[in-house]
Amino acid sequence: DAGVIQSPRHEVTEMGQEVTLRCKPISGHDYLFWYRQTMMRGLELLIYFNNNVPIDDSGMPEDRFSAKMPNASFSTLKIQPSEPRDSAVYFCASSPPGEVDNEKLFFGSGTQLSVL
Amino acid sequence: SQQGEEDPQALSIQEGENATMNCSYKTSINNLQWYRQNSGRGLVHLILIRSNEREKHSGRLRVTLDTSKKSSSLLITASRAADTASYFCATDQAGTALIFGKGTTLSVSS
């Protein structure tokens, strides 16, 4: 299995531009999570989905952030318009169904976002 | 919101020594997990301990959980240079996803 795949690996953009981050979870996993990591705030949960349905988006910082999961194998996190304070590493993670291992998260390698 | 807080923030040891890092949390949990993050990479699950367990082992890792003190510790025995990484504890609350602490950065020198 290729693991959780995120793209792009790095993104540099200018303030005000739209940014779209992409995630392909591990096949068969039914939970998908978006986290943001900064030195100041550590790892913050932004939103998570179960069976493609958003369950909790209370961590999404502002209306500028939106996330979708149109099918079981793809999710996007969009920032529009982007601001310098959005600069961070954004991680996608997934977890499997069932009684065994369903509480463990499998992380992608992250997208390093820099907003100038 | 931060649920778990690791201590110390940074730890430097020599190869062969043991490394101990601690995690404190605020509310009741179902389980507590430890993850490792190598520089520039995603987090990797290490071990999970449930609220009704007190100690768990996995290879060179030993995790303890004290629910009365709302704290956990991760012990890495006979550290290697390859153990250099950041270590995070993560806790769940009923109906929510994992909440991570800010991590302990471990540096193991040869």
PDB file of C-alpha atoms in Angstrom:
ATOM      1  CA  ASP A   1       0.000   0.000   0.000  1.00  0.00           C
ATOM      2  CA  ALA A   2       1.323   3.443  -0.933  1.00  0.00           C
ATOM      3  CA  GLY A   3       0.081   5.068   2.241  1.00  0.00           C
ATOM      4  CA  VAL A   4      -1.661   8.426   2.470  1.00  0.00           C
ATOM      5  CA  ILE A   5      -0.648  10.568  -0.480  1.00  0.00           C
ATOM      6  CA  GLN A   6      -0.626  14.349  -0.310  1.00  0.00           C
ATOM      7  CA  SER A   7       0.073  16.852  -3.032  1.00  0.00           C
ATOM      8  CA  PRO A   8       1.748  19.148  -3.607  1.00  0.00           C
ATOM      9  CA  ARG A   9       4.699  18.497  -1.296  1.00  0.00           C
ATOM     10  CA  HIS A  10       5.538  22.193  -1.222  1.00  0.00           C
ATOM     11  CA  GLU A  11       3.455  25.217  -2.182  1.00  0.00           C
ATOM     12  CA  VAL A  12       4.623  28.800  -2.310  1.00  0.00           C
ATOM     13  CA  THR A  13       2.017  31.407  -3.111  1.00  0.00           C
ATOM     14  CA  GLU A  14       1.305  35.076  -2.691  1.00  0.00           C
ATOM     15  CA  MET A  15      -1.151  36.556  -0.275  1.00  0.00           C
ATOM     16  CA  GLY A  16      -4.647  36.652  -1.691  1.00  0.00           C
ATOM     17  CA  GLN A  17      -4.213  33.654  -3.957  1.00  0.00           C
ATOM     18  CA  GLU A  18      -6.302  30.501  -3.750  1.00  0.00           C
ATOM     19  CA  VAL A  19      -4.542  27.386  -2.511  1.00  0.00           C
ATOM     20  CA  THR A  20      -5.795  23.824  -2.902  1.00  0.00           C
ATOM     21  CA  LEU A  21      -4.218  20.940  -1.028  1.00  0.00           C
ATOM     22  CA  ARG A  22      -5.018  17.376  -2.004  1.00  0.00           C
ATOM     23  CA  CYS A  23      -5.142  14.070  -0.191  1.00  0.00           C
ATOM     24  CA  LYS A  24      -5.653  10.449  -1.172  1.00  0.00           C
ATOM     25  CA  PRO A  25      -6.305   8.281   1.897  1.00  0.00           C
ATOM     26  CA  ILE A  26      -5.346   4.642   2.221  1.00  0.00           C
ATOM     27  CA  SER A  27      -7.795   2.463   0.321  1.00  0.00           C
ATOM     28  CA  GLY A  28     -10.483   1.096   2.612  1.00  0.00           C
ATOM     29  CA  HIS A  29     -10.018   3.686   5.339  1.00  0.00           C
ATOM     30  CA  ASP A  30     -13.271   5.388   6.266  1.00  0.00           C
ATOM     31  CA  TYR A  31     -12.001   8.294   8.377  1.00  0.00           C
ATOM     32  CA  LEU A  32     -10.021  11.204   6.964  1.00  0.00           C
ATOM     33  CA  PHE A  33      -8.483  14.023   8.989  1.00  0.00           C
ATOM     34  CA  TRP A  34      -6.846  17.337   8.163  1.00  0.00           C
ATOM     35  CA  TYR A  35      -4.329  18.740  10.648  1.00  0.00           C
ATOM     36  CA  ARG A  36      -2.148  21.868  10.552  1.00  0.00           C
ATOM     37  CA  GLN A  37       1.263  22.041  12.219  1.00  0.00           C
ATOM     38  CA  THR A  38       3.120  25.188  13.259  1.00  0.00           C
ATOM     39  CA  MET A  39       5.888  25.792  15.743  1.00  0.00           C
ATOM     40  CA  MET A  40       3.704  28.079  17.813  1.00  0.00           C
ATOM     41  CA  ARG A  41       0.505  26.051  17.958  1.00  0.00           C
ATOM     42  CA  GLY A  42       1.689  22.501  17.343  1.00  0.00           C
ATOM     43  CA  LEU A  43      -0.679  20.107  15.578  1.00  0.00           C
ATOM     44  CA  GLU A  44      -4.213  21.417  15.260  1.00  0.00           C
ATOM     45  CA  LEU A  45      -7.168  19.392  14.066  1.00  0.00           C
ATOM     46  CA  LEU A  46      -8.980  21.286  11.325  1.00  0.00           C
ATOM     47  CA  ILE A  47     -11.718  18.919  10.173  1.00  0.00           C
ATOM     48  CA  TYR A  48     -12.468  15.242   9.852  1.00  0.00           C
ATOM     49  CA  PHE A  49     -14.739  13.103   7.705  1.00  0.00           C
ATOM     50  CA  ASN A  50     -16.362   9.704   8.151  1.00  0.00           C
ATOM     51  CA  ASN A  51     -17.513   7.927   5.012  1.00  0.00           C
ATOM     52  CA  ASN A  52     -17.043  11.175   3.062  1.00  0.00           C
ATOM     53  CA  VAL A  53     -19.297  13.164   5.428  1.00  0.00           C
ATOM     54  CA  PRO A  54     -17.801  16.041   7.481  1.00  0.00           C
ATOM     55  CA  ILE A  55     -18.220  15.208  11.170  1.00  0.00           C
ATOM     56  CA  ASP A  56     -16.484  18.070  12.951  1.00  0.00           C
ATOM     57  CA  ASP A  57     -15.207  21.246  11.302  1.00  0.00           C
ATOM     58  CA  SER A  58     -14.945  23.301  14.479  1.00  0.00           C
ATOM     59  CA  GLY A  59     -11.182  23.529  14.029  1.00  0.00           C
ATOM     60  CA  MET A  60     -11.406  25.278  10.676  1.00  0.00           C
ATOM     61  CA  PRO A  61     -10.029  28.716  11.520  1.00  0.00           C
ATOM     62  CA  GLU A  62     -12.130  30.903   9.263  1.00  0.00           C
ATOM     63  CA  ASP A  63     -14.536  30.953   6.370  1.00  0.00           C
ATOM     64  CA  ARG A  64     -11.505  31.250   4.123  1.00  0.00           C
ATOM     65  CA  PHE A  65     -10.928  27.541   4.765  1.00  0.00           C
ATOM     66  CA  SER A  66     -13.078  24.855   3.203  1.00  0.00           C
ATOM     67  CA  ALA A  67     -12.709  21.085   2.825  1.00  0.00           C
ATOM     68  CA  LYS A  68     -14.466  18.553   0.673  1.00  0.00           C
ATOM     69  CA  MET A  69     -14.443  14.814   0.251  1.00  0.00           C
ATOM     70  CA  PRO A  70     -16.309  14.030  -2.974  1.00  0.00           C
ATOM     71  CA  ASN A  71     -15.495  10.322  -2.776  1.00  0.00           C
ATOM     72  CA  ALA A  72     -13.732   7.777  -0.602  1.00  0.00           C
ATOM     73  CA  SER A  73     -10.390   8.228  -2.331  1.00  0.00           C
ATOM     74  CA  PHE A  74      -9.986  11.991  -2.503  1.00  0.00           C
ATOM     75  CA  SER A  75     -10.195  15.070  -0.320  1.00  0.00           C
ATOM     76  CA  THR A  76      -9.243  18.713  -0.773  1.00  0.00           C
ATOM     77  CA  LEU A  77      -8.507  21.546   1.614  1.00  0.00           C
ATOM     78  CA  LYS A  78      -8.920  24.974   0.055  1.00  0.00           C
ATOM     79  CA  ILE A  79      -7.822  28.351   1.360  1.00  0.00           C
ATOM     80  CA  GLN A  80      -9.253  31.378  -0.405  1.00  0.00           C
ATOM     81  CA  PRO A  81      -7.881  33.994  -0.067  1.00  0.00           C
ATOM     82  CA  SER A  82      -4.630  32.865   1.516  1.00  0.00           C
ATOM     83  CA  GLU A  83      -2.787  34.968   4.117  1.00  0.00           C
ATOM     84  CA  PRO A  84       0.786  34.813   5.466  1.00  0.00           C
ATOM     85  CA  ARG A  85      -0.474  33.451   8.808  1.00  0.00           C
ATOM     86  CA  ASP A  86      -1.745  30.370   6.949  1.00  0.00           C
ATOM     87  CA  SER A  87       1.866  29.310   6.401  1.00  0.00           C
ATOM     88  CA  ALA A  88       2.243  25.882   8.008  1.00  0.00           C
ATOM     89  CA  VAL A  89       2.567  22.198   7.245  1.00  0.00           C
ATOM     90  CA  TYR A  90      -0.804  20.666   6.467  1.00  0.00           C
ATOM     91  CA  PHE A  91      -1.208  16.963   7.132  1.00  0.00           C
ATOM     92  CA  CYS A  92      -3.833  14.558   5.978  1.00  0.00           C
ATOM     93  CA  ALA A  93      -4.377  11.329   7.895  1.00  0.00           C
ATOM     94  CA  SER A  94      -6.718   8.381   7.585  1.00  0.00           C
ATOM     95  CA  SER A  95      -7.823   5.510   9.797  1.00  0.00           C
ATOM     96  CA  PRO A  96      -9.402   2.155   9.017  1.00  0.00           C
ATOM     97  CA  PRO A  97     -12.803   0.789   9.999  1.00  0.00           C
ATOM     98  CA  GLY A  98     -13.344  -2.131  12.299  1.00  0.00           C
ATOM     99  CA  GLU A  99     -12.398  -3.069  15.818  1.00  0.00           C
ATOM    100  CA  VAL A 100      -8.666  -3.437  15.288  1.00  0.00           C
ATOM    101  CA  ASP A 101      -6.419  -0.478  14.520  1.00  0.00           C
ATOM    102  CA  ASN A 102      -9.381   1.825  13.899  1.00  0.00           C
ATOM    103  CA  GLU A 103      -8.064   4.312  16.414  1.00  0.00           C
ATOM    104  CA  LYS A 104      -4.618   4.657  14.844  1.00  0.00           C
ATOM    105  CA  LEU A 105      -3.957   7.419  12.383  1.00  0.00           C
ATOM    106  CA  PHE A 106      -1.862   6.970   9.267  1.00  0.00           C
ATOM    107  CA  PHE A 107      -0.340  10.265   8.166  1.00  0.00           C
ATOM    108  CA  GLY A 108       0.740  11.568   4.798  1.00  0.00           C
ATOM    109  CA  SER A 109       4.050  13.394   4.358  1.00  0.00           C
ATOM    110  CA  GLY A 110       2.368  16.766   4.518  1.00  0.00           C
ATOM    111  CA  THR A 111       2.216  19.886   2.359  1.00  0.00           C
ATOM    112  CA  GLN A 112       4.551  22.705   3.341  1.00  0.00           C
ATOM    113  CA  LEU A 113       2.621  25.907   2.566  1.00  0.00           C
ATOM    114  CA  SER A 114       4.333  29.271   2.421  1.00  0.00           C
ATOM    115  CA  VAL A 115       2.196  32.358   1.816  1.00  0.00           C
ATOM    116  CA  LEU A 116       4.285  35.416   0.991  1.00  0.00           C
TER     117      LEU A 116
ATOM    118  CA  SER B   1      -7.396  23.217  21.976  1.00  0.00           C
ATOM    119  CA  GLN B   2      -4.385  21.387  23.415  1.00  0.00           C
ATOM    120  CA  GLN B   3      -5.256  18.246  25.324  1.00  0.00           C
ATOM    121  CA  GLY B   4      -1.844  16.703  25.881  1.00  0.00           C
ATOM    122  CA  GLU B   5       1.307  18.492  26.937  1.00  0.00           C
ATOM    123  CA  GLU B   6       4.682  16.780  26.641  1.00  0.00           C
ATOM    124  CA  ASP B   7       7.622  17.331  28.933  1.00  0.00           C
ATOM    125  CA  PRO B   8      10.434  18.068  28.408  1.00  0.00           C
ATOM    126  CA  GLN B   9      10.186  20.104  25.209  1.00  0.00           C
ATOM    127  CA  ALA B  10      13.664  18.938  24.205  1.00  0.00           C
ATOM    128  CA  LEU B  11      15.932  16.112  25.330  1.00  0.00           C
ATOM    129  CA  SER B  12      19.516  15.349  24.339  1.00  0.00           C
ATOM    130  CA  ILE B  13      21.152  12.036  25.227  1.00  0.00           C
ATOM    131  CA  GLN B  14      23.960   9.733  24.149  1.00  0.00           C
ATOM    132  CA  GLU B  15      23.457   6.498  22.264  1.00  0.00           C
ATOM    133  CA  GLY B  16      22.762   3.640  24.612  1.00  0.00           C
ATOM    134  CA  GLU B  17      21.076   5.798  27.245  1.00  0.00           C
ATOM    135  CA  ASN B  18      17.388   5.641  28.056  1.00  0.00           C
ATOM    136  CA  ALA B  19      15.037   8.458  27.093  1.00  0.00           C
ATOM    137  CA  THR B  20      11.948   9.292  29.104  1.00  0.00           C
ATOM    138  CA  MET B  21       9.301  11.774  28.040  1.00  0.00           C
ATOM    139  CA  ASN B  22       6.078  12.604  29.787  1.00  0.00           C
ATOM    140  CA  CYS B  23       2.614  13.645  28.749  1.00  0.00           C
ATOM    141  CA  SER B  24      -0.105  15.253  30.825  1.00  0.00           C
ATOM    142  CA  TYR B  25      -3.681  15.710  29.709  1.00  0.00           C
ATOM    143  CA  LYS B  26      -6.766  17.427  31.005  1.00  0.00           C
ATOM    144  CA  THR B  27      -9.921  15.379  30.568  1.00  0.00           C
ATOM    145  CA  SER B  28     -11.003  11.741  30.714  1.00  0.00           C
ATOM    146  CA  ILE B  29      -9.828   9.617  27.826  1.00  0.00           C
ATOM    147  CA  ASN B  30     -10.554   6.283  26.177  1.00  0.00           C
ATOM    148  CA  ASN B  31      -6.980   5.770  25.065  1.00  0.00           C
ATOM    149  CA  LEU B  32      -3.659   7.548  24.728  1.00  0.00           C
ATOM    150  CA  GLN B  33      -1.295   7.135  21.808  1.00  0.00           C
ATOM    151  CA  TRP B  34       2.311   8.033  21.101  1.00  0.00           C
ATOM    152  CA  TYR B  35       3.561   9.044  17.656  1.00  0.00           C
ATOM    153  CA  ARG B  36       6.999   9.776  16.233  1.00  0.00           C
ATOM    154  CA  GLN B  37       7.812  12.402  13.622  1.00  0.00           C
ATOM    155  CA  ASN B  38      11.100  12.450  11.791  1.00  0.00           C
ATOM    156  CA  SER B  39      12.194  15.789  10.388  1.00  0.00           C
ATOM    157  CA  GLY B  40      10.171  16.754   7.331  1.00  0.00           C
ATOM    158  CA  ARG B  41       7.936  13.702   7.526  1.00  0.00           C
ATOM    159  CA  GLY B  42       4.471  12.772   8.718  1.00  0.00           C
ATOM    160  CA  LEU B  43       3.714  11.253  12.091  1.00  0.00           C
ATOM    161  CA  VAL B  44       4.025   7.524  12.617  1.00  0.00           C
ATOM    162  CA  HIS B  45       2.024   5.617  15.213  1.00  0.00           C
ATOM    163  CA  LEU B  46       4.136   3.932  17.891  1.00  0.00           C
ATOM    164  CA  ILE B  47       1.881   2.548  20.575  1.00  0.00           C
ATOM    165  CA  LEU B  48      -1.640   2.807  22.003  1.00  0.00           C
ATOM    166  CA  ILE B  49      -2.580   2.307  25.646  1.00  0.00           C
ATOM    167  CA  ARG B  50      -6.179   2.104  26.788  1.00  0.00           C
ATOM    168  CA  SER B  51      -7.576   3.812  29.852  1.00  0.00           C
ATOM    169  CA  ASN B  52      -7.895   0.490  31.698  1.00  0.00           C
ATOM    170  CA  GLU B  53      -4.243  -0.422  31.078  1.00  0.00           C
ATOM    171  CA  ARG B  54      -1.340   0.741  33.216  1.00  0.00           C
ATOM    172  CA  GLU B  55       1.668  -0.350  31.199  1.00  0.00           C
ATOM    173  CA  LYS B  56       2.422  -1.534  27.707  1.00  0.00           C
ATOM    174  CA  HIS B  57       5.575  -2.642  25.904  1.00  0.00           C
ATOM    175  CA  SER B  58       6.572  -2.700  22.265  1.00  0.00           C
ATOM    176  CA  GLY B  59      10.165  -3.584  21.499  1.00  0.00           C
ATOM    177  CA  ARG B  60      12.354  -0.925  23.163  1.00  0.00           C
ATOM    178  CA  LEU B  61       9.316   1.184  24.017  1.00  0.00           C
ATOM    179  CA  ARG B  62       7.565   1.157  27.357  1.00  0.00           C
ATOM    180  CA  VAL B  63       4.488   3.265  27.977  1.00  0.00           C
ATOM    181  CA  THR B  64       2.773   3.839  31.294  1.00  0.00           C
ATOM    182  CA  LEU B  65      -0.555   5.465  31.996  1.00  0.00           C
ATOM    183  CA  ASP B  66      -1.788   6.914  35.284  1.00  0.00           C
ATOM    184  CA  THR B  67      -5.378   8.006  34.822  1.00  0.00           C
ATOM    185  CA  SER B  68      -5.614   9.341  38.380  1.00  0.00           C
ATOM    186  CA  LYS B  69      -2.838  11.813  37.592  1.00  0.00           C
ATOM    187  CA  LYS B  70      -3.875  12.204  33.964  1.00  0.00           C
ATOM    188  CA  SER B  71      -0.360  11.472  32.817  1.00  0.00           C
ATOM    189  CA  SER B  72       1.620   9.068  30.667  1.00  0.00           C
ATOM    190  CA  SER B  73       5.281   8.393  30.064  1.00  0.00           C
ATOM    191  CA  LEU B  74       7.179   6.973  27.114  1.00  0.00           C
ATOM    192  CA  LEU B  75      10.481   5.252  27.799  1.00  0.00           C
ATOM    193  CA  ILE B  76      12.843   4.391  24.972  1.00  0.00           C
ATOM    194  CA  THR B  77      15.546   2.036  26.176  1.00  0.00           C
ATOM    195  CA  ALA B  78      19.046   1.779  24.714  1.00  0.00           C
ATOM    196  CA  SER B  79      18.532   4.769  22.427  1.00  0.00           C
ATOM    197  CA  ARG B  80      20.025   4.845  18.945  1.00  0.00           C
ATOM    198  CA  ALA B  81      20.851   7.743  16.658  1.00  0.00           C
ATOM    199  CA  ALA B  82      17.887   6.644  14.519  1.00  0.00           C
ATOM    200  CA  ASP B  83      15.558   7.449  17.438  1.00  0.00           C
ATOM    201  CA  THR B  84      16.261  11.149  16.874  1.00  0.00           C
ATOM    202  CA  ALA B  85      12.827  12.609  16.174  1.00  0.00           C
ATOM    203  CA  SER B  86       9.938  14.448  17.782  1.00  0.00           C
ATOM    204  CA  TYR B  87       7.551  12.421  19.916  1.00  0.00           C
ATOM    205  CA  PHE B  88       3.917  13.337  20.432  1.00  0.00           C
ATOM    206  CA  CYS B  89       1.232  12.048  22.714  1.00  0.00           C
ATOM    207  CA  ALA B  90      -2.334  12.096  21.465  1.00  0.00           C
ATOM    208  CA  THR B  91      -5.546  11.639  23.365  1.00  0.00           C
ATOM    209  CA  ASP B  92      -9.134  11.114  22.410  1.00  0.00           C
ATOM    210  CA  GLN B  93     -12.301  12.272  24.024  1.00  0.00           C
ATOM    211  CA  ALA B  94     -15.570  10.529  23.342  1.00  0.00           C
ATOM    212  CA  GLY B  95     -16.836  11.478  19.922  1.00  0.00           C
ATOM    213  CA  THR B  96     -13.832  13.507  18.842  1.00  0.00           C
ATOM    214  CA  ALA B  97     -10.689  12.940  16.868  1.00  0.00           C
ATOM    215  CA  LEU B  98      -7.203  12.708  18.338  1.00  0.00           C
ATOM    216  CA  ILE B  99      -5.783  15.834  19.930  1.00  0.00           C
ATOM    217  CA  PHE B 100      -1.991  16.112  19.928  1.00  0.00           C
ATOM    218  CA  GLY B 101       0.446  17.776  22.276  1.00  0.00           C
ATOM    219  CA  LYS B 102       3.300  19.971  21.059  1.00  0.00           C
ATOM    220  CA  GLY B 103       5.822  17.187  21.308  1.00  0.00           C
ATOM    221  CA  THR B 104       9.232  16.392  22.750  1.00  0.00           C
ATOM    222  CA  THR B 105      12.227  16.746  20.454  1.00  0.00           C
ATOM    223  CA  LEU B 106      14.706  13.954  21.138  1.00  0.00           C
ATOM    224  CA  SER B 107      18.275  14.145  19.945  1.00  0.00           C
ATOM    225  CA  VAL B 108      20.449  11.042  20.271  1.00  0.00           C
ATOM    226  CA  SER B 109      24.123  11.542  19.552  1.00  0.00           C
ATOM    227  CA  SER B 110      26.624   8.817  18.777  1.00  0.00           C
TER     228      SER B 110
END
